[in-house]
Amino acid sequence: MSTLKGRSLISITDYSKDDILKILDMAEEFEKNPRRNILNGYIVASLFFEPSTRTRLSFESAVQYLGGRIVGFATADTSSVKKGESLKDTILTVSNYSDLIVMRNPLDGSARFASEVSPVPIINAGDGANQHPTQCLLDLYSIRKTQGRLENIDIAMVGDLKYGRTVHSLVQALTLFGAKFHFVSPESLKMPSAVKTVIKNAGLEYDQYTELSDVIPFADILYMTRIQGERFPDPLEYEKVKNSYILSNRMLRGSKETMKVLHPLPRVNEITEDVDDNPKAYYFQQARNGVYIRQALIAAILGLK
Ligand code: CP
């Protein structure tokens, strides 16, 4: 395993299988004992150019449970970006004030660019429709925790597979573990070819569906996603597909006993609230797992035990 100390995390493909397993194992230890004072004297910058609840706040919780400080902004409107400052200048400036930068930005590729100019490591908290590697790690953690393994999972990914960055990262990671992929989407929101090529190159298979009910009987993981209205160039196209899949409790009859429903959240209306009390619903615990994963990442990247 290569050391993670001082390395940015921009795409999940930046990490080897061993790197990923190391973070999951560290996260397990943080889950047992999340309150440790290892970040005393450290400052993490949190730059969110796009809205977030879970990613931003779980990073903040992760830092504060570990005794560190966090600086930054939750919207670019309160930063000098509003006056026209470039991303390069913002990163070079904020790196003067912090040991590590967590950034979410609506532009695909912006996190990679930031890592190329930054003297401190960057963690990509989501760049456009491209990658969301920390979500990917907490998804893997949730899968391993609920299924007891990562190998040979039957995973059904449902919804916006075109613009949903979480599914792009998760497919890439699960190819390391021999998953079977089942993609459910409207015709216009199919998984991009580049991601499907990754599956083929790994010698694995995927199948594609338009009906959610087709995958429920055999899925180990039902990974629901929101249709990403904000990324559609044409709002009318979003209107056509926005309610394509709505999972209700009744539809889970006949699913595997061990099956879990995951969702990166926020949900809009793709899972009805009557699913929340079903023991197969795991999305709020999944969000909680984000704290432990982000604690593990910060500790590994800063080289702290
Ligand atoms: N899963 C996720 O990225 O949620 P937020 O947009 O609330 O951070």
mmCIF file of C-alpha atoms and ligand atoms in Angstrom:
data_model
loop_
_atom_site.group_PDB
_atom_site.id
_atom_site.type_symbol
_atom_site.label_atom_id
_atom_site.label_comp_id
_atom_site.label_asym_id
_atom_site.label_seq_id
_atom_site.Cartn_x
_atom_site.Cartn_y
_atom_site.Cartn_z
ATOM 1 C CA MET A 1 0.000 0.000 0.000
ATOM 2 C CA SER A 2 1.281 3.467 -0.889
ATOM 3 C CA THR A 3 1.243 6.112 1.805
ATOM 4 C CA LEU A 4 -1.748 8.426 1.713
ATOM 5 C CA LYS A 5 0.086 11.130 3.663
ATOM 6 C CA GLY A 6 0.220 14.417 1.762
ATOM 7 C CA ARG A 7 -1.722 13.038 -1.235
ATOM 8 C CA SER A 8 -4.833 14.694 -2.625
ATOM 9 C CA LEU A 9 -7.952 12.604 -3.200
ATOM 10 C CA ILE A 10 -9.599 13.786 -6.419
ATOM 11 C CA SER A 11 -10.941 10.611 -8.045
ATOM 12 C CA ILE A 12 -11.559 7.258 -6.415
ATOM 13 C CA THR A 13 -9.171 5.880 -9.050
ATOM 14 C CA ASP A 14 -6.385 7.763 -7.238
ATOM 15 C CA TYR A 15 -6.623 5.022 -4.597
ATOM 16 C CA SER A 16 -5.604 1.389 -4.995
ATOM 17 C CA LYS A 17 -7.702 -1.445 -3.595
ATOM 18 C CA ASP A 18 -5.340 -1.586 -0.608
ATOM 19 C CA ASP A 19 -5.652 2.177 -0.061
ATOM 20 C CA ILE A 20 -9.447 1.868 -0.046
ATOM 21 C CA LEU A 21 -9.411 -1.050 2.403
ATOM 22 C CA LYS A 22 -7.000 0.850 4.659
ATOM 23 C CA ILE A 23 -9.433 3.803 4.859
ATOM 24 C CA LEU A 24 -12.402 1.490 5.537
ATOM 25 C CA ASP A 25 -10.475 -0.255 8.329
ATOM 26 C CA MET A 26 -9.449 3.091 9.843
ATOM 27 C CA ALA A 27 -13.078 4.266 9.640
ATOM 28 C CA GLU A 28 -14.154 1.188 11.610
ATOM 29 C CA GLU A 29 -11.807 2.258 14.392
ATOM 30 C CA PHE A 30 -13.149 5.823 14.300
ATOM 31 C CA GLU A 31 -16.686 4.488 14.522
ATOM 32 C CA LYS A 32 -15.747 2.719 17.782
ATOM 33 C CA ASN A 33 -14.177 5.913 19.151
ATOM 34 C CA PRO A 34 -14.934 9.065 17.097
ATOM 35 C CA ARG A 35 -13.815 11.544 19.796
ATOM 36 C CA ARG A 36 -10.012 11.766 19.744
ATOM 37 C CA ASN A 37 -7.830 14.812 20.055
ATOM 38 C CA ILE A 38 -5.446 14.040 17.185
ATOM 39 C CA LEU A 39 -6.174 17.214 15.151
ATOM 40 C CA ASN A 40 -5.290 19.651 17.910
ATOM 41 C CA GLY A 41 -3.541 22.633 16.252
ATOM 42 C CA TYR A 42 -4.598 21.677 12.706
ATOM 43 C CA ILE A 43 -6.877 23.721 10.446
ATOM 44 C CA VAL A 44 -8.956 22.269 7.612
ATOM 45 C CA ALA A 45 -10.443 24.607 4.987
ATOM 46 C CA SER A 46 -13.892 23.782 3.655
ATOM 47 C CA LEU A 47 -14.674 25.538 0.349
ATOM 48 C CA PHE A 48 -18.162 24.817 -0.946
ATOM 49 C CA PHE A 49 -19.002 26.517 -4.233
ATOM 50 C CA GLU A 50 -22.153 24.380 -4.499
ATOM 51 C CA PRO A 51 -24.849 23.505 -1.905
ATOM 52 C CA SER A 52 -24.317 20.614 0.501
ATOM 53 C CA THR A 53 -25.705 19.346 3.779
ATOM 54 C CA ARG A 54 -24.121 15.932 4.420
ATOM 55 C CA THR A 55 -20.681 16.334 2.881
ATOM 56 C CA ARG A 56 -19.946 19.750 4.345
ATOM 57 C CA LEU A 57 -21.379 19.111 7.790
ATOM 58 C CA SER A 58 -19.932 15.609 8.164
ATOM 59 C CA PHE A 59 -16.485 16.982 7.271
ATOM 60 C CA GLU A 60 -17.005 19.695 9.896
ATOM 61 C CA SER A 61 -18.122 17.104 12.474
ATOM 62 C CA ALA A 62 -15.191 14.877 11.582
ATOM 63 C CA VAL A 63 -12.697 17.712 12.154
ATOM 64 C CA GLN A 64 -14.333 18.934 15.358
ATOM 65 C CA TYR A 65 -14.700 15.461 16.922
ATOM 66 C CA LEU A 66 -10.935 15.159 16.380
ATOM 67 C CA GLY A 67 -10.157 18.496 18.065
ATOM 68 C CA GLY A 68 -9.254 20.431 14.892
ATOM 69 C CA ARG A 69 -10.514 23.771 13.556
ATOM 70 C CA ILE A 70 -12.370 24.422 10.319
ATOM 71 C CA VAL A 71 -12.444 27.616 8.225
ATOM 72 C CA GLY A 72 -14.137 28.289 4.915
ATOM 73 C CA PHE A 73 -17.409 29.111 3.220
ATOM 74 C CA ALA A 74 -20.653 27.322 2.485
ATOM 75 C CA THR A 75 -21.435 29.404 -0.564
ATOM 76 C CA ALA A 76 -19.136 31.220 -2.956
ATOM 77 C CA ASP A 77 -21.360 34.317 -2.579
ATOM 78 C CA THR A 78 -19.634 35.184 0.706
ATOM 79 C CA SER A 79 -16.106 34.807 -0.713
ATOM 80 C CA SER A 80 -14.034 36.958 -3.062
ATOM 81 C CA VAL A 81 -15.036 34.607 -5.904
ATOM 82 C CA LYS A 82 -18.081 36.892 -6.012
ATOM 83 C CA LYS A 83 -15.686 39.740 -6.961
ATOM 84 C CA GLY A 84 -14.180 37.661 -9.759
ATOM 85 C CA GLU A 85 -11.253 35.973 -8.006
ATOM 86 C CA SER A 86 -10.025 32.883 -9.865
ATOM 87 C CA LEU A 87 -10.025 29.347 -8.469
ATOM 88 C CA LYS A 88 -6.213 29.316 -8.615
ATOM 89 C CA ASP A 89 -5.924 32.500 -6.551
ATOM 90 C CA THR A 90 -8.534 31.248 -4.082
ATOM 91 C CA ILE A 91 -6.691 27.962 -3.547
ATOM 92 C CA LEU A 92 -3.256 29.607 -3.257
ATOM 93 C CA THR A 93 -4.663 32.042 -0.699
ATOM 94 C CA VAL A 94 -6.566 29.500 1.392
ATOM 95 C CA SER A 95 -3.554 27.168 1.440
ATOM 96 C CA ASN A 96 -1.829 29.887 3.524
ATOM 97 C CA TYR A 97 -4.460 29.402 6.204
ATOM 98 C CA SER A 98 -4.926 25.624 6.362
ATOM 99 C CA ASP A 99 -3.254 22.204 6.354
ATOM 100 C CA LEU A 100 -5.798 20.590 4.030
ATOM 101 C CA ILE A 101 -8.529 21.868 1.697
ATOM 102 C CA VAL A 102 -11.886 20.179 1.158
ATOM 103 C CA MET A 103 -13.588 21.559 -1.942
ATOM 104 C CA ARG A 104 -16.899 21.120 -3.751
ATOM 105 C CA ASN A 105 -17.260 22.889 -7.078
ATOM 106 C CA PRO A 106 -19.823 22.604 -9.894
ATOM 107 C CA LEU A 107 -17.166 22.346 -12.633
ATOM 108 C CA ASP A 108 -15.998 18.885 -13.746
ATOM 109 C CA GLY A 109 -12.211 18.765 -13.367
ATOM 110 C CA SER A 110 -11.976 21.730 -10.987
ATOM 111 C CA ALA A 111 -10.735 19.567 -8.095
ATOM 112 C CA ARG A 112 -7.916 18.106 -10.212
ATOM 113 C CA PHE A 113 -6.947 21.629 -11.274
ATOM 114 C CA ALA A 114 -6.973 22.780 -7.631
ATOM 115 C CA SER A 115 -4.708 19.878 -6.632
ATOM 116 C CA GLU A 116 -2.232 20.833 -9.356
ATOM 117 C CA VAL A 117 -1.823 24.388 -8.034
ATOM 118 C CA SER A 118 -2.216 23.743 -4.299
ATOM 119 C CA PRO A 119 0.740 23.341 -1.932
ATOM 120 C CA VAL A 120 -1.555 21.510 0.549
ATOM 121 C CA PRO A 121 -3.590 18.360 -0.210
ATOM 122 C CA ILE A 122 -7.069 18.734 -1.711
ATOM 123 C CA ILE A 123 -10.005 16.430 -0.988
ATOM 124 C CA ASN A 124 -12.621 16.528 -3.727
ATOM 125 C CA ALA A 125 -16.052 16.848 -2.115
ATOM 126 C CA GLY A 126 -17.748 16.601 -5.522
ATOM 127 C CA ASP A 127 -16.854 18.222 -8.872
ATOM 128 C CA GLY A 128 -19.826 18.664 -11.180
ATOM 129 C CA ALA A 129 -21.096 15.387 -12.617
ATOM 130 C CA ASN A 130 -17.605 13.903 -12.467
ATOM 131 C CA GLN A 131 -16.504 12.385 -9.129
ATOM 132 C CA HIS A 132 -17.467 12.197 -5.456
ATOM 133 C CA PRO A 133 -14.747 9.984 -3.974
ATOM 134 C CA THR A 134 -15.517 10.533 -0.270
ATOM 135 C CA GLN A 135 -19.145 9.560 -0.891
ATOM 136 C CA CYS A 136 -17.821 6.513 -2.704
ATOM 137 C CA LEU A 137 -15.771 5.478 0.323
ATOM 138 C CA LEU A 138 -18.705 5.842 2.686
ATOM 139 C CA ASP A 139 -20.860 3.877 0.237
ATOM 140 C CA LEU A 140 -18.268 1.089 0.234
ATOM 141 C CA TYR A 141 -18.131 1.222 4.018
ATOM 142 C CA SER A 142 -21.929 0.932 4.164
ATOM 143 C CA ILE A 143 -21.958 -1.991 1.732
ATOM 144 C CA ARG A 144 -19.271 -3.886 3.640
ATOM 145 C CA LYS A 145 -20.949 -3.183 6.965
ATOM 146 C CA THR A 146 -24.382 -4.380 5.835
ATOM 147 C CA GLN A 147 -23.385 -7.259 3.550
ATOM 148 C CA GLY A 148 -20.281 -8.465 5.391
ATOM 149 C CA ARG A 149 -18.247 -8.255 2.185
ATOM 150 C CA LEU A 150 -17.444 -6.098 -0.835
ATOM 151 C CA GLU A 151 -16.805 -8.945 -3.256
ATOM 152 C CA ASN A 152 -19.348 -10.028 -5.892
ATOM 153 C CA ILE A 153 -22.177 -7.756 -4.789
ATOM 154 C CA ASP A 154 -25.241 -7.546 -7.042
ATOM 155 C CA ILE A 155 -25.763 -3.799 -7.079
ATOM 156 C CA ALA A 156 -28.676 -2.082 -8.797
ATOM 157 C CA MET A 157 -28.121 1.637 -9.457
ATOM 158 C CA VAL A 158 -31.323 3.513 -10.150
ATOM 159 C CA GLY A 159 -32.145 6.960 -11.500
ATOM 160 C CA ASP A 160 -29.823 9.566 -12.935
ATOM 161 C CA LEU A 161 -26.824 7.529 -14.014
ATOM 162 C CA LYS A 162 -25.695 10.183 -16.492
ATOM 163 C CA TYR A 163 -25.209 13.178 -14.190
ATOM 164 C CA GLY A 164 -24.965 11.338 -10.841
ATOM 165 C CA ARG A 165 -21.313 11.617 -9.807
ATOM 166 C CA THR A 166 -21.729 9.217 -6.885
ATOM 167 C CA VAL A 167 -22.549 6.287 -9.156
ATOM 168 C CA HIS A 168 -19.600 7.056 -11.433
ATOM 169 C CA SER A 169 -17.176 6.835 -8.513
ATOM 170 C CA LEU A 170 -18.894 3.787 -7.014
ATOM 171 C CA VAL A 171 -18.798 1.763 -10.235
ATOM 172 C CA GLN A 172 -15.094 2.447 -10.613
ATOM 173 C CA ALA A 173 -14.385 1.329 -7.049
ATOM 174 C CA LEU A 174 -16.554 -1.786 -7.179
ATOM 175 C CA THR A 175 -14.811 -3.058 -10.309
ATOM 176 C CA LEU A 176 -11.912 -3.780 -7.909
ATOM 177 C CA PHE A 177 -14.166 -6.202 -6.033
ATOM 178 C CA GLY A 178 -15.898 -8.083 -8.867
ATOM 179 C CA ALA A 179 -19.390 -6.590 -8.613
ATOM 180 C CA LYS A 180 -22.328 -7.370 -10.871
ATOM 181 C CA PHE A 181 -23.869 -4.112 -12.073
ATOM 182 C CA HIS A 182 -27.533 -3.564 -12.915
ATOM 183 C CA PHE A 183 -28.347 -0.094 -14.233
ATOM 184 C CA VAL A 184 -31.908 1.232 -14.155
ATOM 185 C CA SER A 185 -32.515 4.592 -15.822
ATOM 186 C CA PRO A 186 -34.556 6.436 -18.401
ATOM 187 C CA GLU A 187 -33.072 6.160 -21.895
ATOM 188 C CA SER A 188 -31.757 9.742 -21.714
ATOM 189 C CA LEU A 189 -29.945 9.208 -18.377
ATOM 190 C CA LYS A 190 -28.026 5.992 -19.019
ATOM 191 C CA MET A 191 -24.623 5.317 -17.477
ATOM 192 C CA PRO A 192 -21.965 7.106 -19.626
ATOM 193 C CA SER A 193 -19.962 4.968 -22.045
ATOM 194 C CA ALA A 194 -16.682 5.876 -20.355
ATOM 195 C CA VAL A 195 -17.897 4.311 -17.092
ATOM 196 C CA LYS A 196 -19.224 1.217 -18.858
ATOM 197 C CA THR A 197 -15.831 0.850 -20.537
ATOM 198 C CA VAL A 198 -14.211 0.682 -17.093
ATOM 199 C CA ILE A 199 -16.470 -2.295 -16.290
ATOM 200 C CA LYS A 200 -15.650 -4.069 -19.560
ATOM 201 C CA ASN A 201 -11.927 -3.449 -19.110
ATOM 202 C CA ALA A 202 -12.152 -5.088 -15.687
ATOM 203 C CA GLY A 203 -13.654 -8.191 -17.337
ATOM 204 C CA LEU A 204 -17.004 -7.617 -15.598
ATOM 205 C CA GLU A 205 -20.570 -7.358 -16.840
ATOM 206 C CA TYR A 206 -23.472 -4.954 -16.562
ATOM 207 C CA ASP A 207 -27.062 -5.023 -17.695
ATOM 208 C CA GLN A 208 -29.426 -2.127 -18.317
ATOM 209 C CA TYR A 209 -33.115 -1.784 -17.471
ATOM 210 C CA THR A 210 -35.817 0.820 -17.621
ATOM 211 C CA GLU A 211 -38.099 -0.809 -14.981
ATOM 212 C CA LEU A 212 -37.169 -0.627 -11.295
ATOM 213 C CA SER A 213 -39.300 -3.686 -10.456
ATOM 214 C CA ASP A 214 -37.052 -5.886 -12.639
ATOM 215 C CA VAL A 215 -34.036 -5.616 -10.291
ATOM 216 C CA ILE A 216 -35.674 -5.695 -6.852
ATOM 217 C CA PRO A 217 -35.862 -9.521 -6.524
ATOM 218 C CA PHE A 218 -32.110 -10.143 -6.833
ATOM 219 C CA ALA A 219 -30.298 -6.955 -5.738
ATOM 220 C CA ASP A 220 -28.058 -7.054 -2.656
ATOM 221 C CA ILE A 221 -27.883 -3.263 -2.764
ATOM 222 C CA LEU A 222 -30.536 -1.023 -4.264
ATOM 223 C CA TYR A 223 -28.707 2.277 -4.800
ATOM 224 C CA MET A 224 -31.312 4.955 -5.490
ATOM 225 C CA THR A 225 -30.285 8.363 -6.847
ATOM 226 C CA ARG A 226 -31.917 11.737 -7.359
ATOM 227 C CA ILE A 227 -32.495 13.047 -10.872
ATOM 228 C CA GLN A 228 -29.985 15.936 -10.876
ATOM 229 C CA GLY A 229 -32.254 18.743 -12.104
ATOM 230 C CA GLU A 230 -29.540 21.373 -11.669
ATOM 231 C CA ARG A 231 -27.302 19.713 -14.286
ATOM 232 C CA PHE A 232 -29.817 19.529 -17.143
ATOM 233 C CA PRO A 233 -29.081 22.040 -19.931
ATOM 234 C CA ASP A 234 -32.812 22.060 -20.800
ATOM 235 C CA PRO A 235 -35.341 22.282 -17.900
ATOM 236 C CA LEU A 236 -38.024 20.707 -20.122
ATOM 237 C CA GLU A 237 -35.907 17.552 -20.396
ATOM 238 C CA TYR A 238 -35.770 17.399 -16.581
ATOM 239 C CA GLU A 239 -39.562 17.727 -16.389
ATOM 240 C CA LYS A 240 -39.914 14.667 -18.632
ATOM 241 C CA VAL A 241 -37.865 12.370 -16.378
ATOM 242 C CA LYS A 242 -38.023 13.857 -12.862
ATOM 243 C CA ASN A 243 -40.441 11.276 -11.441
ATOM 244 C CA SER A 244 -39.186 8.263 -13.362
ATOM 245 C CA TYR A 245 -38.597 6.060 -10.298
ATOM 246 C CA ILE A 246 -40.357 6.247 -6.954
ATOM 247 C CA LEU A 247 -39.582 3.435 -4.533
ATOM 248 C CA SER A 248 -42.357 2.659 -2.048
ATOM 249 C CA ASN A 249 -42.403 0.198 0.831
ATOM 250 C CA ARG A 250 -44.832 -2.070 -0.975
ATOM 251 C CA MET A 251 -42.331 -2.530 -3.816
ATOM 252 C CA LEU A 252 -39.758 -4.043 -1.443
ATOM 253 C CA ARG A 253 -41.868 -7.182 -0.943
ATOM 254 C CA GLY A 254 -40.016 -10.056 -2.542
ATOM 255 C CA SER A 255 -36.587 -8.449 -2.155
ATOM 256 C CA LYS A 256 -33.755 -10.377 -0.474
ATOM 257 C CA GLU A 257 -33.861 -10.501 3.338
ATOM 258 C CA THR A 258 -30.369 -8.996 3.466
ATOM 259 C CA MET A 259 -30.952 -6.356 0.808
ATOM 260 C CA LYS A 260 -30.337 -2.718 1.780
ATOM 261 C CA VAL A 261 -31.586 0.467 0.172
ATOM 262 C CA LEU A 262 -28.847 3.098 -0.133
ATOM 263 C CA HIS A 263 -29.149 6.663 -1.386
ATOM 264 C CA PRO A 264 -26.420 9.329 -1.240
ATOM 265 C CA LEU A 265 -29.191 11.856 -0.401
ATOM 266 C CA PRO A 266 -30.699 14.384 -0.659
ATOM 267 C CA ARG A 267 -33.812 12.593 -1.855
ATOM 268 C CA VAL A 268 -36.523 14.579 -3.528
ATOM 269 C CA ASN A 269 -39.314 12.081 -4.079
ATOM 270 C CA GLU A 270 -37.575 8.943 -5.357
ATOM 271 C CA ILE A 271 -38.106 7.086 -2.048
ATOM 272 C CA THR A 272 -41.432 7.486 -0.264
ATOM 273 C CA GLU A 273 -41.263 8.089 3.472
ATOM 274 C CA ASP A 274 -42.992 4.782 4.248
ATOM 275 C CA VAL A 275 -39.712 3.068 3.279
ATOM 276 C CA ASP A 276 -37.861 4.856 6.130
ATOM 277 C CA ASP A 277 -39.127 2.487 8.828
ATOM 278 C CA ASN A 278 -38.338 -0.640 6.813
ATOM 279 C CA PRO A 279 -35.177 -2.324 8.232
ATOM 280 C CA LYS A 280 -33.921 -2.486 4.644
ATOM 281 C CA ALA A 281 -33.688 1.329 4.513
ATOM 282 C CA TYR A 282 -30.092 2.269 5.319
ATOM 283 C CA TYR A 283 -29.652 5.762 3.854
ATOM 284 C CA PHE A 284 -29.556 7.730 7.113
ATOM 285 C CA GLN A 285 -27.035 5.343 8.694
ATOM 286 C CA GLN A 286 -25.120 5.615 5.399
ATOM 287 C CA ALA A 287 -24.938 9.410 5.882
ATOM 288 C CA ARG A 288 -23.691 8.885 9.456
ATOM 289 C CA ASN A 289 -20.903 6.623 8.181
ATOM 290 C CA GLY A 290 -19.624 9.686 6.318
ATOM 291 C CA VAL A 291 -18.237 11.102 9.567
ATOM 292 C CA TYR A 292 -16.017 8.051 10.226
ATOM 293 C CA ILE A 293 -14.817 7.825 6.631
ATOM 294 C CA ARG A 294 -13.933 11.515 6.596
ATOM 295 C CA GLN A 295 -12.144 11.214 9.938
ATOM 296 C CA ALA A 296 -10.117 8.345 8.482
ATOM 297 C CA LEU A 297 -9.276 10.306 5.325
ATOM 298 C CA ILE A 298 -8.206 13.445 7.187
ATOM 299 C CA ALA A 299 -6.050 11.402 9.583
ATOM 300 C CA ALA A 300 -4.447 9.413 6.745
ATOM 301 C CA ILE A 301 -3.759 12.454 4.553
ATOM 302 C CA LEU A 302 -2.310 14.460 7.452
ATOM 303 C CA GLY A 303 -0.300 11.436 8.572
ATOM 304 C CA LEU A 304 -1.903 11.274 12.040
ATOM 305 C CA LYS A 305 -2.712 8.172 14.081
HETATM 306 N N1 CP B 1 -24.427 12.963 -0.597
HETATM 307 C C1 CP B 1 -24.138 14.269 -0.692
HETATM 308 O O1 CP B 1 -23.166 14.658 -1.344
HETATM 309 O O2 CP B 1 -25.002 15.095 -0.034
HETATM 310 P P1 CP B 1 -24.830 16.662 0.086
HETATM 311 O O3 CP B 1 -25.019 17.229 -1.308
HETATM 312 O O4 CP B 1 -25.890 17.112 1.049
HETATM 313 O O5 CP B 1 -23.443 16.928 0.562
#
